[in-house]
Coordinates of C-alpha atoms and ligand atoms in Angstrom, one line a residue:
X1 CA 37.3 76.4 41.3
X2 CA 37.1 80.2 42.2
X3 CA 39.8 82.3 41.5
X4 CA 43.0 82.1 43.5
X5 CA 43.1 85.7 44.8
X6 CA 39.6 86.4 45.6
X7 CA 37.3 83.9 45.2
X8 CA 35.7 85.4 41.9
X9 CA 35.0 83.5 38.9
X10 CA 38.2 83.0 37.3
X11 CA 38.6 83.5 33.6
X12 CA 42.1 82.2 33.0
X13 CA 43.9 78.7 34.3
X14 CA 47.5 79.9 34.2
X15 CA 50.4 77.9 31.7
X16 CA 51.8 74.9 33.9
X17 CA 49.8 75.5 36.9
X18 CA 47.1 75.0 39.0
X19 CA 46.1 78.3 39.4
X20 CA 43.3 80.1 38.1
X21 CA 42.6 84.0 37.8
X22 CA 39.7 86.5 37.6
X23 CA 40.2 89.5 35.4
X24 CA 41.1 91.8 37.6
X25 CA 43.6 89.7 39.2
X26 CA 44.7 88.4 35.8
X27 CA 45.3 91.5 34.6
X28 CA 47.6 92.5 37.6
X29 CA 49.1 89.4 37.7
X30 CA 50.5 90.0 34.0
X31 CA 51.4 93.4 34.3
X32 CA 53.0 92.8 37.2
X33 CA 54.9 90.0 35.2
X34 CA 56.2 92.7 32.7
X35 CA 57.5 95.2 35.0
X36 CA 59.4 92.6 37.0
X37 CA 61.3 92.1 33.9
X38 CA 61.6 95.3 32.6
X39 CA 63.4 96.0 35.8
X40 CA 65.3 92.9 36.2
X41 CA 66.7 93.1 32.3
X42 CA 67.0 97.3 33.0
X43 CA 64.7 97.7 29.7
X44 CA 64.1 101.2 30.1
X45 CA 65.7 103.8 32.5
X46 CA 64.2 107.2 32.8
X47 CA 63.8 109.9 30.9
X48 CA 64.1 107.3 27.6
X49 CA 62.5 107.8 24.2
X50 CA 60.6 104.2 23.7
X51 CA 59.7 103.7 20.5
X52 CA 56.9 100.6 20.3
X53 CA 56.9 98.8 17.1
X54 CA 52.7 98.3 16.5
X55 CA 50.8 96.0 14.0
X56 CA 47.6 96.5 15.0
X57 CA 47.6 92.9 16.0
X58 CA 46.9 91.4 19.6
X59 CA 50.7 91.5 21.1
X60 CA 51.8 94.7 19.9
X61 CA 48.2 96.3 21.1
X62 CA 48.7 94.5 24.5
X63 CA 52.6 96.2 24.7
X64 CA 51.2 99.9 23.9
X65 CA 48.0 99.5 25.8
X66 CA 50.7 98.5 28.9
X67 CA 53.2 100.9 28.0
X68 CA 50.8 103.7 28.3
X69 CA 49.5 103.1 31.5
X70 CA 53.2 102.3 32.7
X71 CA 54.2 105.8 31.0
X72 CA 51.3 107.1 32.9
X73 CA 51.8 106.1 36.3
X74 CA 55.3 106.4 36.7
X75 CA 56.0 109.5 34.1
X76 CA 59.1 109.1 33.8
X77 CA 59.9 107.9 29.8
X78 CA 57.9 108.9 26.4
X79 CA 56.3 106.7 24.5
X80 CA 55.4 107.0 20.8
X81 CA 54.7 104.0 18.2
X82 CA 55.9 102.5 14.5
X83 CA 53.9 101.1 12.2
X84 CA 55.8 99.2 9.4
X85 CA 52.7 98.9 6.9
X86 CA 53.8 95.6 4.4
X87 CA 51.1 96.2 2.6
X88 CA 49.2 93.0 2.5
X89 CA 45.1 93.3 1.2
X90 CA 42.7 92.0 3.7
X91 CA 45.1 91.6 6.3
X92 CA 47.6 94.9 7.4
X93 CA 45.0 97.4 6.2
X94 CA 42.4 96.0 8.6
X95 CA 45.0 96.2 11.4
X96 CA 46.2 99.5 10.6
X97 CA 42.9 101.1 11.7
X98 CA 42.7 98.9 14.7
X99 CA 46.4 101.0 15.6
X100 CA 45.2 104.1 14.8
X101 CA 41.9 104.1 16.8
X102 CA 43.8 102.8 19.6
X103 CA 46.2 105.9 19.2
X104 CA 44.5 108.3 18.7
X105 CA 42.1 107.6 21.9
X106 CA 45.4 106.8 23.8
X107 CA 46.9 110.4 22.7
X108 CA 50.0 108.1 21.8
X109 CA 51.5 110.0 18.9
X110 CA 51.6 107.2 16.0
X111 CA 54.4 107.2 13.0
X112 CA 53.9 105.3 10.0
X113 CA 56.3 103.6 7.4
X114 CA 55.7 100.6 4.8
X115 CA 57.4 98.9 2.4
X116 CA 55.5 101.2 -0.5
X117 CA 57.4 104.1 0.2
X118 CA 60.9 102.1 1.2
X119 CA 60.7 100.0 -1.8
X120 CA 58.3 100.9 -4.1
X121 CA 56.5 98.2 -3.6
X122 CA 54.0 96.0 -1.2
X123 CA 54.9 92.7 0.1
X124 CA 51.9 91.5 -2.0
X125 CA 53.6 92.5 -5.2
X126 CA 56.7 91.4 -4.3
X127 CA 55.6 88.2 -3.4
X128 CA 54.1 88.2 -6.7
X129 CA 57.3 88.9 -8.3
X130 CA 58.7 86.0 -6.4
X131 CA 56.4 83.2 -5.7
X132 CA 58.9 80.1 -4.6
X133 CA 60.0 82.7 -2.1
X134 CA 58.7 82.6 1.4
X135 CA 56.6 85.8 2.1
X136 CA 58.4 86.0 5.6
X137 CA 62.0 85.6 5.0
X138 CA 61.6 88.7 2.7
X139 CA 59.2 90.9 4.7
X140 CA 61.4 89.6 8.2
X141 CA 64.3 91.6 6.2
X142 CA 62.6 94.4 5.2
X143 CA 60.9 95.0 8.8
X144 CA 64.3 95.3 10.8
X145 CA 65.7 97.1 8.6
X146 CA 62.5 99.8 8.5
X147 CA 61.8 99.7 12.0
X148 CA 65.2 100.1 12.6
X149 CA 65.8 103.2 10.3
X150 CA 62.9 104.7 11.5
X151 CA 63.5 104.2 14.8
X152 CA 66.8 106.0 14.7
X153 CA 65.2 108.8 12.9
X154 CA 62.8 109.5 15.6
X155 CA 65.4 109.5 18.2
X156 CA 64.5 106.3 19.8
X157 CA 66.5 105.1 22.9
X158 CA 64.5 101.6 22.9
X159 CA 62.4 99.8 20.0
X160 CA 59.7 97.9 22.2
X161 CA 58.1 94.7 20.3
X162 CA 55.4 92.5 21.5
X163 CA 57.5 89.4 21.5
X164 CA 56.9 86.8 24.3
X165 CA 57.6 83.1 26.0
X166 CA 55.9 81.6 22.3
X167 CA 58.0 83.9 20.1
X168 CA 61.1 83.4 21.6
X169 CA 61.5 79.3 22.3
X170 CA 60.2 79.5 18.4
X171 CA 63.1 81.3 17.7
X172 CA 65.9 79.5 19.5
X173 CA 64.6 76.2 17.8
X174 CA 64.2 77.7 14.5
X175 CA 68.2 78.8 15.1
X176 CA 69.1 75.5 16.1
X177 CA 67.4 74.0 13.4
X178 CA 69.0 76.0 10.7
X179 CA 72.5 75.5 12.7
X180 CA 72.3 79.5 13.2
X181 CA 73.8 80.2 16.8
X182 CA 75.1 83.5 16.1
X183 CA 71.8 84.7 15.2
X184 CA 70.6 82.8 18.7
X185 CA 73.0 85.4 20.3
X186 CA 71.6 88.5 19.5
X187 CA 68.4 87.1 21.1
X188 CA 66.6 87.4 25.2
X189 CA 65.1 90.3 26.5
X190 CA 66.8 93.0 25.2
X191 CA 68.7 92.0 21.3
X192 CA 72.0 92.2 20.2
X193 CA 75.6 91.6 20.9
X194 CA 77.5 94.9 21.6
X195 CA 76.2 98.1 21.6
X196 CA 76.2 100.1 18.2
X197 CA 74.7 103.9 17.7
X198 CA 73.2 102.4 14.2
X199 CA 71.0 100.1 16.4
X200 CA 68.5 101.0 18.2
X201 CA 68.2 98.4 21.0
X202 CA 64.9 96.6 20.8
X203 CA 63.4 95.3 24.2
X204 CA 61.1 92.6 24.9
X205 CA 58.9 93.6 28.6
X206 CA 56.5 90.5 27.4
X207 CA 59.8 88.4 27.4
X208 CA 58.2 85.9 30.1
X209 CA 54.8 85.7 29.4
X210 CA 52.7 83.2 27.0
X211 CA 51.1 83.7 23.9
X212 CA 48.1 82.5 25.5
X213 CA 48.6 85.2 28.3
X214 CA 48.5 88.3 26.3
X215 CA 45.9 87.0 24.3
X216 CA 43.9 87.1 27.2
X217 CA 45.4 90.6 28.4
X218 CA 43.9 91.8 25.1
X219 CA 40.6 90.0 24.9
X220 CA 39.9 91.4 28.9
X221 CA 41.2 95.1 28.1
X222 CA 38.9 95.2 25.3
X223 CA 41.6 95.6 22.6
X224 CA 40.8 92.9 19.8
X225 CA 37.7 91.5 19.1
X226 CA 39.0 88.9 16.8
X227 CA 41.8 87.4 16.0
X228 CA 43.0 87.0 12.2
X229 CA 46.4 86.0 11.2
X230 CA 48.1 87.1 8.1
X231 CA 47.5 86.0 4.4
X232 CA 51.5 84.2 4.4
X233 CA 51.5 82.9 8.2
X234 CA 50.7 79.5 7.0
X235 CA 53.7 79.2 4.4
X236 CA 56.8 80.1 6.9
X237 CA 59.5 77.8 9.1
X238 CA 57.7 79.1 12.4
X239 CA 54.5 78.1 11.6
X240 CA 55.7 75.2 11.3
X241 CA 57.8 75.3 14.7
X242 CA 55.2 77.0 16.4
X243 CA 52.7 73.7 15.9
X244 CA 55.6 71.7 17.1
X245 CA 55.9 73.5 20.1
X246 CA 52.3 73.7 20.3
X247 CA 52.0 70.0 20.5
X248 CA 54.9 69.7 22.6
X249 CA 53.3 71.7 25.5
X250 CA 50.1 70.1 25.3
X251 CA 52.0 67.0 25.7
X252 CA 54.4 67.9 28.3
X253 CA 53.6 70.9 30.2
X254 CA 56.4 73.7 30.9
X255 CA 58.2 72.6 27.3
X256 CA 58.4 76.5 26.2
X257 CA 59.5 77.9 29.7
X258 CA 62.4 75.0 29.8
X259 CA 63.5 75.6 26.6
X260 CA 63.4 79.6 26.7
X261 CA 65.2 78.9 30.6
X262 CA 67.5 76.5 28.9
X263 CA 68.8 79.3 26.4
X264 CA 69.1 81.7 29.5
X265 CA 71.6 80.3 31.0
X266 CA 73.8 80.0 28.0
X267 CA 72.9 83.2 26.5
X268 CA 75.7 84.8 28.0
X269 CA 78.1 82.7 26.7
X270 CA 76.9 83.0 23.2
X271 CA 77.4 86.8 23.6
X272 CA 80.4 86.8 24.7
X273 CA 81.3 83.9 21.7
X274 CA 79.7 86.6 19.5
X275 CA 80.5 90.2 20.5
X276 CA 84.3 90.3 18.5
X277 CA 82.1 90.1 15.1
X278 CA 82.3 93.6 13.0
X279 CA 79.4 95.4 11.6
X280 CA 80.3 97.0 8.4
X281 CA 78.2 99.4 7.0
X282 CA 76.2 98.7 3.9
X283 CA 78.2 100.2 0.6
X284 CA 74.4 101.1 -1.1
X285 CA 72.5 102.3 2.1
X286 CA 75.3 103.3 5.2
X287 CA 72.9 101.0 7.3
X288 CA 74.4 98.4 9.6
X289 CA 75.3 95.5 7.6
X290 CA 77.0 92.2 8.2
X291 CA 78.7 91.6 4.6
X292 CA 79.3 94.4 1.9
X293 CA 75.9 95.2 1.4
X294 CA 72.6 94.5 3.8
X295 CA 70.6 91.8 3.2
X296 CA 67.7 94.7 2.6
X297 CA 69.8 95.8 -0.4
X298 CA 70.3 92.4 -1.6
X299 CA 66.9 92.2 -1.7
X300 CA 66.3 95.4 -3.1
X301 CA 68.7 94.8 -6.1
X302 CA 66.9 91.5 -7.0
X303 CA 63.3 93.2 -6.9
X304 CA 64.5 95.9 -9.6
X305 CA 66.0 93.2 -11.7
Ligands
SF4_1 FE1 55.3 89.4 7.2 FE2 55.2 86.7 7.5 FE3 54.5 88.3 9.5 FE4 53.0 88.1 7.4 S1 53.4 86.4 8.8 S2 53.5 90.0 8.4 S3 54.5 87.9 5.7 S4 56.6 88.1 8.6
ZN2 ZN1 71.8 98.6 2.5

């Protein structure tokens, strides 16, 4: 079947549809897809500092690579990106070059923290010093916080991530399976509960579309030409979820959309349910904290033990 469009050869059959596209129709078909929501969610207004967190991986090249033209077309916000380097061998230091190619070609001015210089040490090492520990739960805490920090510090209005459809029903099950609704509140296009100068709000424009899809957007723009995951992927909760969900769509088409549609509706709810909740600041660091201290210092102290 030719494409739907124009009759070209399609290269994509699009999630929980009939309907197949060619690349160029693809392409414009997703980006498309992302502006509609960065307008419907009011992601960025003009004249904004976006800030876009970058791994060098397939999503977060797909967001800069659309950012950019986005910035370029319409001219009306600057862009710059983050990279939060864990430190992992074989793995982040491949990626990092990937980013920085892709910036410096771009002209996209590129800004560089990692765990190293934050904490003294890589994630390797402190998985190391830690080996029952999931890798993830320690370098999830240790990411926010950076990006978040360093964010701030270059005057970010918005903290755009790669995140999409996969990502997110991943997360709201993951919640619901650890009986974690309040952290299910701060999720959706654009995070958290109330507005807070210590956060820089993080936005998601690839909130609607698949994993599957930006793969593609960043196979056909020429961004990746392989696709590795990282060293600890296989050890964490959401691998395990994602599988699940995996299986789920292949079983019963449209499973992701319901359940990211599902947590739509409610969303609102949960932030209202949420939005009375204090943020202290942290007693070690003066970053945003829930308890006393941030769970990046609690992790901090038990690395120096
Ligand atoms: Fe960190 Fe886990 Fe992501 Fe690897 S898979 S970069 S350890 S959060
Ligand atoms: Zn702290």
């Amino acid at each position: 079947m030719p494409c739907k469009k124009c009759a070209e050869t399609p290269v994509i059959q699009l999630t929980n549809s009939d309907i197949r596209l060619c690349k160029s129709c693809f392409i414009r078909y997703f980006e498309k897809k992302a502006l509609r929501t960065i307008k419907k969610y009011n992601l960025i207004d003009r004249k904004e500092h976006v800030v876009a967190a970058v791994s060098g991986g397939k999503d977060s090249l797909s967001l800069l690579h659309f950012l950019n033209r986005l910035s370029i077309k319409k001219r009306d916000f600057k862009l710059s990106a983050l990279l939060i380097d864990e430190g992992i061998k074989n793995y982040r230091d491949e990626t990092i070059e990937t980013a920085k190619k892709f910036c410096e070609k771009n002209n996209i001015q590129l800004h560089i923290a990692s765990y190293k210089e934050g904490t003294g040490k890589t994630l390797d090492s402190i998985k190391k010093q830690f080996p029952d520990t999931v890798a993830c739960s320690m370098c999830g805490v240790l990411r926010r916080y950076l990006l978040n920090k360093k964010s701030r510090e270059l005057k970010a209005d918005k903290l755009a991530t790669g995140h999409n459809l996969d990502d997110e029903a991943q997360s709201i099950i993951m919640n619901q399976f650890r009986h974690n609704i309040a952290l299910s509140a701060r999720l959706g296009p654009t995070t958290g509960v109330k507005r807070d100068k210590r956060f820089v709000p993080r936005i998601k424009p690839f909130y609607f579309l698949t994993e599957k899809e930006v793969a593609t957007y960043a196979f056909l723009n020429g961004l990746i030409d392989r696709f590795k995951e990282c060293t600890y992927c296989a050890e964490s909760n959401r691998f395990v979820v994602r599988n699940i969900l995996n299986d789920l769509e292949q079983k019963y088409p449209g499973t992701k959309h319901s359940i990211v549609a599902s947590f739509l509706e409610i969303l609102p709810m949960l932030k209202e349910k949420y939005k009375g909740q204090d943020i202290n600041s942290c007693r070690i660091c003066g970053e945003p904290a829930s308890s006393e201290t941030c769970s990046a210092c609690n992790l901090l102290q038990k690395i120096k033990k």
